[in-house]
CSV table of C-alpha atoms in Angstrom, one decimal:
chain,number,residue,atom,x,y,z
A,1362,MET,CA,0.0,0.0,0.1
A,1363,LYS,CA,1.7,3.2,-1.3
A,1364,ASN,CA,-0.3,5.4,1.3
A,1365,PRO,CA,-1.7,3.7,4.6
A,1366,LYS,CA,-3.2,7.1,5.8
A,1367,ASP,CA,-6.4,8.8,4.5
A,1368,LYS,CA,-6.4,13.0,3.9
A,1369,ALA,CA,-6.7,13.5,7.5
A,1370,GLY,CA,-4.1,11.7,8.3
A,1371,GLY,CA,-6.1,8.7,9.8
A,1372,PRO,CA,-5.8,4.8,8.7
A,1373,GLN,CA,-7.2,4.3,5.3
A,1374,LYS,CA,-10.8,2.6,5.7
A,1375,ASP,CA,-12.6,0.1,3.3
A,1376,THR,CA,-14.7,2.7,2.0
A,1377,ASN,CA,-15.7,0.7,-1.2
A,1378,ASN,CA,-16.8,-2.5,0.4
A,1379,PRO,CA,-20.0,-3.7,-0.8
A,1380,ASP,CA,-21.1,-4.3,2.8
A,1381,PRO,CA,-21.8,-1.1,4.3
A,1382,ALA,CA,-21.1,-2.4,7.8
A,1383,LEU,CA,-17.4,-3.1,6.8
A,1384,ARG,CA,-16.8,0.4,5.3
A,1385,THR,CA,-15.4,1.8,8.4
A,1386,ARG,CA,-12.7,-1.0,9.0
A,1387,PRO,CA,-9.0,-0.1,8.3
A,1388,VAL,CA,-7.5,-1.5,5.1
A,1389,VAL,CA,-4.1,-2.0,7.1
A,1390,GLY,CA,-4.5,-5.6,8.3
A,1391,LEU,CA,-7.0,-6.7,6.1
A,1392,GLN,CA,-6.7,-10.4,4.3
A,1393,LEU,CA,-6.5,-9.2,0.8
A,1394,ILE,CA,-5.4,-12.9,-0.6
A,1395,ARG,CA,-7.0,-16.2,0.3
A,1396,ASP,CA,-7.7,-19.8,-0.8
A,1397,PHE,CA,-4.6,-20.2,-3.1
A,1398,LYS,CA,-3.4,-23.8,-3.6
A,1399,PRO,CA,0.2,-24.7,-5.1
A,1400,ALA,CA,-0.1,-25.1,-8.8
A,1401,GLY,CA,3.9,-26.2,-9.4
A,1402,PRO,CA,7.2,-24.7,-8.3
A,1403,GLY,CA,6.8,-20.9,-7.4
A,1404,LYS,CA,3.0,-20.7,-8.5
A,1405,TRP,CA,-0.4,-20.7,-6.7
A,1406,ALA,CA,-3.8,-20.5,-8.5
A,1407,GLY,CA,-7.4,-21.2,-7.6
A,1408,GLY,CA,-7.5,-18.1,-5.2
A,1409,LYS,CA,-9.0,-14.7,-4.7
A,1410,ILE,CA,-7.5,-11.3,-4.0
A,1411,TYR,CA,-9.7,-8.7,-2.7
A,1412,ASP,CA,-9.2,-4.9,-4.2
A,1413,PRO,CA,-10.1,-2.4,-1.5
A,1414,GLY,CA,-9.8,0.3,-4.0
A,1415,SER,CA,-12.8,-0.8,-6.0
A,1416,GLY,CA,-14.4,-3.2,-3.2
A,1417,LYS,CA,-14.4,-6.1,-5.9
A,1418,THR,CA,-12.6,-9.5,-5.3
A,1419,TYR,CA,-11.0,-11.3,-8.4
A,1420,GLY,CA,-10.2,-14.7,-9.1
A,1421,SER,CA,-6.5,-14.7,-9.3
A,1422,LYS,CA,-3.1,-16.8,-10.0
A,1423,LEU,CA,0.3,-16.2,-8.4
A,1424,SER,CA,3.8,-16.7,-9.8
A,1425,ALA,CA,7.1,-15.9,-7.7
A,1426,ASN,CA,9.5,-14.2,-9.7
A,1427,ALA,CA,13.5,-15.0,-9.5
A,1428,ASN,CA,14.0,-11.2,-8.1
A,1429,GLY,CA,11.5,-12.0,-5.3
A,1430,SER,CA,8.5,-9.9,-6.7
A,1431,LEU,CA,5.5,-11.7,-7.2
A,1432,LYS,CA,3.3,-11.7,-10.6
A,1433,VAL,CA,-0.3,-11.2,-9.8
A,1434,GLU,CA,-3.0,-12.4,-12.7
A,1435,GLY,CA,-6.5,-11.3,-12.1
A,1436,CYS,CA,-9.3,-12.3,-14.4
A,1437,ILE,CA,-12.9,-11.1,-14.7
A,1438,GLY,CA,-14.4,-13.8,-17.2
A,1439,PRO,CA,-12.0,-14.2,-20.3
A,1440,ILE,CA,-10.2,-10.8,-19.6
A,1441,CYS,CA,-7.3,-10.7,-17.5
A,1442,GLN,CA,-4.6,-8.3,-16.0
A,1443,ALA,CA,-1.2,-8.8,-14.6
A,1444,GLN,CA,0.6,-6.5,-12.1
A,1445,THR,CA,4.1,-7.2,-10.3
A,1446,TRP,CA,3.7,-6.6,-6.6
A,1447,THR,CA,7.1,-5.8,-4.8
A,1448,ARG,CA,7.9,-5.8,-1.1
């Protein structure tokens, strides 16, 4: 997360969550990645990733890169997009 604070200096909240009861919870500490299963050396599939920026959850797969980064692919139907996550 690039900026864990909101404009007022408090913690970012899950304001885009589709469940109104969850919109006041802090984003820091949320479980964003779940249900992945090993799919080969350095690969995981069958999981979901929650995007607090949109409030949506996407089917995804993960691949570890040699440099320690993580390739994350998310799909909506047949359309997929990839990102590289670094620590």
